[in-house]
Amino acid sequence: MTWDGVWGYCGLMAWTVYVGGALVMEFVWRPAQEHLPMAQIGVACQKMGRRYRWIALLTLVVAGVSAAAELALRDPAVSLSVNSPYGRTVVALGACWVALVGIVSMMTFFAHPALHVRTTSDLDPDARAVARERVARAIRRMDRCLRAELVLALAATLVLATLSAGGI
C-alpha cells in the first residue's frame, strides 16, 4: 500500500465516523430526547455533547490532514485550477470542511456551554421559568447547529463522490 492509499484510508475512516456521528445525533438522539423530561434532556445533552464535540473535531482534523496529504501526493499533472472540475471539487470540499469545523467549533465553545449553566434549587417560580426557557433556547440552538452540520456533511459527501467521475 502506498502513502496515498494510507492517507486515503485514514480520511475515509475519519469521514465515515464523522458523518455516522452526525446521523446518530439527528436520527437517534433527537427523537429519543423528545420523550424525556426537560431536566433529563439538559443532562443528557451535556453528556452526549461533551463526547460528540471532541470526536467530531478529531475526525474532521484527521479528514483535513489526510486530504492535505493526498493533495500533496497527487499527480502534478492534475490541475487544481478552479477552471478544472477537479480543482472546483477541491475548492468546494475545502469550503465545506472549513464551514464544518466552524459549526462544530461554535457548538463546542459557545452553544454547548450554554447547556452547562447551573441554577440553584432555591429560585422563585418566575426565575425558575426563566432558567428553564434559557436551557430550552440553548437546546433549540444546538438542534439547529446539528441539523446545519448534518446537511453540510451530507452535501460534502455528495461533492466528494463526484471525484470518481472527475469532479464538479
PDB file of C-alpha atoms in Angstrom:
ATOM      1  CA  MET A   1       0.000   0.000   0.000  1.00  0.00           C
ATOM      2  CA  THR A   2       1.303   3.465  -0.896  1.00  0.00           C
ATOM      3  CA  TRP A   3       1.236   6.538   1.328  1.00  0.00           C
ATOM      4  CA  ASP A   4      -1.529   7.889  -0.861  1.00  0.00           C
ATOM      5  CA  GLY A   5      -3.557   4.777  -0.026  1.00  0.00           C
ATOM      6  CA  VAL A   6      -2.830   5.101   3.694  1.00  0.00           C
ATOM      7  CA  TRP A   7      -3.897   8.747   3.733  1.00  0.00           C
ATOM      8  CA  GLY A   8      -6.983   7.912   1.691  1.00  0.00           C
ATOM      9  CA  TYR A   9      -7.951   5.144   4.112  1.00  0.00           C
ATOM     10  CA  CYS A  10      -7.428   7.424   7.138  1.00  0.00           C
ATOM     11  CA  GLY A  11      -9.537  10.143   5.533  1.00  0.00           C
ATOM     12  CA  LEU A  12     -12.281   7.716   4.561  1.00  0.00           C
ATOM     13  CA  MET A  13     -12.455   6.232   8.056  1.00  0.00           C
ATOM     14  CA  ALA A  14     -12.451   9.665   9.717  1.00  0.00           C
ATOM     15  CA  TRP A  15     -15.182  10.937   7.382  1.00  0.00           C
ATOM     16  CA  THR A  16     -17.257   7.786   7.925  1.00  0.00           C
ATOM     17  CA  VAL A  17     -17.077   8.146  11.707  1.00  0.00           C
ATOM     18  CA  TYR A  18     -17.857  11.866  11.460  1.00  0.00           C
ATOM     19  CA  VAL A  19     -20.902  11.516   9.190  1.00  0.00           C
ATOM     20  CA  GLY A  20     -22.091   8.493  11.181  1.00  0.00           C
ATOM     21  CA  GLY A  21     -21.936  10.549  14.370  1.00  0.00           C
ATOM     22  CA  ALA A  22     -23.890  13.385  12.772  1.00  0.00           C
ATOM     23  CA  LEU A  23     -26.534  10.922  11.567  1.00  0.00           C
ATOM     24  CA  VAL A  24     -26.822   9.347  15.031  1.00  0.00           C
ATOM     25  CA  MET A  25     -27.208  12.747  16.667  1.00  0.00           C
ATOM     26  CA  GLU A  26     -30.049  13.680  14.291  1.00  0.00           C
ATOM     27  CA  PHE A  27     -31.913  10.416  13.788  1.00  0.00           C
ATOM     28  CA  VAL A  28     -31.287   8.556  17.056  1.00  0.00           C
ATOM     29  CA  TRP A  29     -30.581  11.089  19.775  1.00  0.00           C
ATOM     30  CA  ARG A  30     -33.015  13.860  18.801  1.00  0.00           C
ATOM     31  CA  PRO A  31     -36.083  11.578  18.588  1.00  0.00           C
ATOM     32  CA  ALA A  32     -35.102   9.891  21.863  1.00  0.00           C
ATOM     33  CA  GLN A  33     -34.825  13.193  23.727  1.00  0.00           C
ATOM     34  CA  GLU A  34     -38.392  14.171  22.802  1.00  0.00           C
ATOM     35  CA  HIS A  35     -39.669  11.602  25.294  1.00  0.00           C
ATOM     36  CA  LEU A  36     -37.523  12.725  28.223  1.00  0.00           C
ATOM     37  CA  PRO A  37     -38.391  15.272  30.919  1.00  0.00           C
ATOM     38  CA  MET A  38     -36.746  18.683  30.366  1.00  0.00           C
ATOM     39  CA  ALA A  39     -34.292  18.240  33.264  1.00  0.00           C
ATOM     40  CA  GLN A  40     -33.078  14.925  31.861  1.00  0.00           C
ATOM     41  CA  ILE A  41     -32.752  16.364  28.364  1.00  0.00           C
ATOM     42  CA  GLY A  42     -30.368  19.018  29.666  1.00  0.00           C
ATOM     43  CA  VAL A  43     -28.179  16.487  31.475  1.00  0.00           C
ATOM     44  CA  ALA A  44     -28.230  14.029  28.585  1.00  0.00           C
ATOM     45  CA  CYS A  45     -27.360  16.807  26.098  1.00  0.00           C
ATOM     46  CA  GLN A  46     -24.405  17.789  28.261  1.00  0.00           C
ATOM     47  CA  LYS A  47     -23.042  14.256  28.416  1.00  0.00           C
ATOM     48  CA  MET A  48     -23.650  13.455  24.732  1.00  0.00           C
ATOM     49  CA  GLY A  49     -22.316  16.820  23.617  1.00  0.00           C
ATOM     50  CA  ARG A  50     -19.118  16.505  25.633  1.00  0.00           C
ATOM     51  CA  ARG A  51     -18.248  13.310  23.825  1.00  0.00           C
ATOM     52  CA  TYR A  52     -19.594  14.166  20.392  1.00  0.00           C
ATOM     53  CA  ARG A  53     -17.860  17.524  20.036  1.00  0.00           C
ATOM     54  CA  TRP A  54     -14.368  16.109  20.590  1.00  0.00           C
ATOM     55  CA  ILE A  55     -14.992  13.090  18.368  1.00  0.00           C
ATOM     56  CA  ALA A  56     -16.359  15.395  15.657  1.00  0.00           C
ATOM     57  CA  LEU A  57     -13.420  17.798  15.888  1.00  0.00           C
ATOM     58  CA  LEU A  58     -10.853  14.980  15.922  1.00  0.00           C
ATOM     59  CA  THR A  59     -12.361  13.223  12.912  1.00  0.00           C
ATOM     60  CA  LEU A  60     -12.613  16.500  10.989  1.00  0.00           C
ATOM     61  CA  VAL A  61      -8.945  17.230  11.735  1.00  0.00           C
ATOM     62  CA  VAL A  62      -7.930  13.729  10.604  1.00  0.00           C
ATOM     63  CA  ALA A  63     -10.021  14.088   7.438  1.00  0.00           C
ATOM     64  CA  GLY A  64      -8.490  17.511   6.749  1.00  0.00           C
ATOM     65  CA  VAL A  65      -4.907  16.362   7.347  1.00  0.00           C
ATOM     66  CA  SER A  66      -5.405  13.286   5.180  1.00  0.00           C
ATOM     67  CA  ALA A  67      -6.937  15.389   2.392  1.00  0.00           C
ATOM     68  CA  ALA A  68      -3.998  17.810   2.545  1.00  0.00           C
ATOM     69  CA  ALA A  69      -1.562  14.874   2.422  1.00  0.00           C
ATOM     70  CA  GLU A  70      -3.384  13.375  -0.552  1.00  0.00           C
ATOM     71  CA  LEU A  71      -3.245  16.721  -2.355  1.00  0.00           C
ATOM     72  CA  ALA A  72       0.480  16.941  -1.690  1.00  0.00           C
ATOM     73  CA  LEU A  73       0.956  13.423  -3.111  1.00  0.00           C
ATOM     74  CA  ARG A  74      -1.296  13.899  -6.144  1.00  0.00           C
ATOM     75  CA  ASP A  75      -0.078  13.598  -9.711  1.00  0.00           C
ATOM     76  CA  PRO A  76       1.357  17.027 -10.611  1.00  0.00           C
ATOM     77  CA  ALA A  77      -0.411  16.783 -13.970  1.00  0.00           C
ATOM     78  CA  VAL A  78      -3.767  17.032 -12.185  1.00  0.00           C
ATOM     79  CA  SER A  79      -4.727  20.692 -12.161  1.00  0.00           C
ATOM     80  CA  LEU A  80      -6.028  22.417  -9.045  1.00  0.00           C
ATOM     81  CA  SER A  81      -7.260  25.356 -11.090  1.00  0.00           C
ATOM     82  CA  VAL A  82     -10.856  26.355 -10.448  1.00  0.00           C
ATOM     83  CA  ASN A  83     -11.284  26.080 -14.217  1.00  0.00           C
ATOM     84  CA  SER A  84     -10.937  22.303 -13.932  1.00  0.00           C
ATOM     85  CA  PRO A  85     -13.604  20.012 -12.461  1.00  0.00           C
ATOM     86  CA  TYR A  86     -11.073  18.518 -10.033  1.00  0.00           C
ATOM     87  CA  GLY A  87      -9.962  21.962  -8.843  1.00  0.00           C
ATOM     88  CA  ARG A  88     -13.545  23.140  -8.337  1.00  0.00           C
ATOM     89  CA  THR A  89     -14.289  19.991  -6.338  1.00  0.00           C
ATOM     90  CA  VAL A  90     -11.233  20.508  -4.135  1.00  0.00           C
ATOM     91  CA  VAL A  91     -12.233  24.133  -3.504  1.00  0.00           C
ATOM     92  CA  ALA A  92     -15.828  23.124  -2.720  1.00  0.00           C
ATOM     93  CA  LEU A  93     -14.661  20.384  -0.346  1.00  0.00           C
ATOM     94  CA  GLY A  94     -12.234  22.770   1.338  1.00  0.00           C
ATOM     95  CA  ALA A  95     -15.019  25.306   1.840  1.00  0.00           C
ATOM     96  CA  CYS A  96     -17.295  22.597   3.274  1.00  0.00           C
ATOM     97  CA  TRP A  97     -14.531  21.440   5.611  1.00  0.00           C
ATOM     98  CA  VAL A  98     -13.890  24.984   6.895  1.00  0.00           C
ATOM     99  CA  ALA A  99     -17.625  25.526   7.428  1.00  0.00           C
ATOM    100  CA  LEU A 100     -17.982  22.200   9.261  1.00  0.00           C
ATOM    101  CA  VAL A 101     -15.027  22.962  11.524  1.00  0.00           C
ATOM    102  CA  GLY A 102     -16.643  26.348  12.188  1.00  0.00           C
ATOM    103  CA  ILE A 103     -20.022  24.817  13.076  1.00  0.00           C
ATOM    104  CA  VAL A 104     -18.514  22.149  15.335  1.00  0.00           C
ATOM    105  CA  SER A 105     -16.242  24.751  16.975  1.00  0.00           C
ATOM    106  CA  MET A 106     -19.236  27.015  17.563  1.00  0.00           C
ATOM    107  CA  MET A 107     -21.101  24.127  19.175  1.00  0.00           C
ATOM    108  CA  THR A 108     -18.035  23.208  21.234  1.00  0.00           C
ATOM    109  CA  PHE A 109     -17.190  26.636  22.581  1.00  0.00           C
ATOM    110  CA  PHE A 110     -20.487  28.556  22.521  1.00  0.00           C
ATOM    111  CA  ALA A 111     -23.678  26.547  22.028  1.00  0.00           C
ATOM    112  CA  HIS A 112     -22.799  23.561  24.190  1.00  0.00           C
ATOM    113  CA  PRO A 113     -21.521  25.527  27.220  1.00  0.00           C
ATOM    114  CA  ALA A 114     -24.933  27.254  27.358  1.00  0.00           C
ATOM    115  CA  LEU A 115     -26.324  23.846  28.342  1.00  0.00           C
ATOM    116  CA  HIS A 116     -23.974  23.726  31.335  1.00  0.00           C
ATOM    117  CA  VAL A 117     -25.463  26.698  33.156  1.00  0.00           C
ATOM    118  CA  ARG A 118     -26.457  25.520  36.621  1.00  0.00           C
ATOM    119  CA  THR A 119     -29.302  27.024  38.592  1.00  0.00           C
ATOM    120  CA  THR A 120     -29.858  26.855  42.294  1.00  0.00           C
ATOM    121  CA  SER A 121     -32.803  24.994  43.735  1.00  0.00           C
ATOM    122  CA  ASP A 122     -33.997  27.974  45.780  1.00  0.00           C
ATOM    123  CA  LEU A 123     -35.206  30.002  42.783  1.00  0.00           C
ATOM    124  CA  ASP A 124     -38.627  31.566  42.896  1.00  0.00           C
ATOM    125  CA  PRO A 125     -41.108  30.276  40.286  1.00  0.00           C
ATOM    126  CA  ASP A 126     -40.518  33.189  37.877  1.00  0.00           C
ATOM    127  CA  ALA A 127     -36.735  32.797  37.988  1.00  0.00           C
ATOM    128  CA  ARG A 128     -37.086  29.037  37.559  1.00  0.00           C
ATOM    129  CA  ALA A 129     -39.284  29.581  34.470  1.00  0.00           C
ATOM    130  CA  VAL A 130     -36.678  31.981  33.028  1.00  0.00           C
ATOM    131  CA  ALA A 131     -33.895  29.449  33.678  1.00  0.00           C
ATOM    132  CA  ARG A 132     -35.882  26.659  32.032  1.00  0.00           C
ATOM    133  CA  GLU A 133     -36.584  28.828  28.995  1.00  0.00           C
ATOM    134  CA  ARG A 134     -32.879  29.685  28.735  1.00  0.00           C
ATOM    135  CA  VAL A 135     -31.997  25.956  28.671  1.00  0.00           C
ATOM    136  CA  ALA A 136     -34.792  25.267  26.163  1.00  0.00           C
ATOM    137  CA  ARG A 137     -33.382  28.022  23.890  1.00  0.00           C
ATOM    138  CA  ALA A 138     -29.895  26.524  24.209  1.00  0.00           C
ATOM    139  CA  ILE A 139     -31.250  23.102  23.236  1.00  0.00           C
ATOM    140  CA  ARG A 140     -33.080  24.556  20.213  1.00  0.00           C
ATOM    141  CA  ARG A 141     -29.903  26.401  19.183  1.00  0.00           C
ATOM    142  CA  MET A 142     -27.918  23.176  19.458  1.00  0.00           C
ATOM    143  CA  ASP A 143     -30.553  21.345  17.409  1.00  0.00           C
ATOM    144  CA  ARG A 144     -30.277  23.943  14.630  1.00  0.00           C
ATOM    145  CA  CYS A 145     -26.484  23.655  14.668  1.00  0.00           C
ATOM    146  CA  LEU A 146     -26.671  19.853  14.492  1.00  0.00           C
ATOM    147  CA  ARG A 147     -29.086  19.993  11.557  1.00  0.00           C
ATOM    148  CA  ALA A 148     -26.942  22.502   9.674  1.00  0.00           C
ATOM    149  CA  GLU A 149     -23.893  20.345  10.355  1.00  0.00           C
ATOM    150  CA  LEU A 150     -25.631  17.216   9.031  1.00  0.00           C
ATOM    151  CA  VAL A 151     -26.928  18.917   5.867  1.00  0.00           C
ATOM    152  CA  LEU A 152     -23.481  20.326   5.110  1.00  0.00           C
ATOM    153  CA  ALA A 153     -21.755  16.994   5.851  1.00  0.00           C
ATOM    154  CA  LEU A 154     -24.114  15.154   3.500  1.00  0.00           C
ATOM    155  CA  ALA A 155     -23.619  17.812   0.819  1.00  0.00           C
ATOM    156  CA  ALA A 156     -19.847  17.466   1.203  1.00  0.00           C
ATOM    157  CA  THR A 157     -20.208  13.691   0.868  1.00  0.00           C
ATOM    158  CA  LEU A 158     -22.064  14.139  -2.421  1.00  0.00           C
ATOM    159  CA  VAL A 159     -19.415  16.566  -3.685  1.00  0.00           C
ATOM    160  CA  LEU A 160     -16.693  14.115  -2.642  1.00  0.00           C
ATOM    161  CA  ALA A 161     -18.449  11.343  -4.556  1.00  0.00           C
ATOM    162  CA  THR A 162     -18.134  13.353  -7.776  1.00  0.00           C
ATOM    163  CA  LEU A 163     -14.358  12.961  -7.677  1.00  0.00           C
ATOM    164  CA  SER A 164     -14.671   9.419  -9.031  1.00  0.00           C
ATOM    165  CA  ALA A 165     -16.264  10.938 -12.154  1.00  0.00           C
ATOM    166  CA  GLY A 166     -13.714  13.748 -12.401  1.00  0.00           C
ATOM    167  CA  GLY A 167     -15.310  16.335 -10.130  1.00  0.00           C
ATOM    168  CA  ILE A 168     -17.949  19.035 -10.464  1.00  0.00           C
TER     169      ILE A 168
END
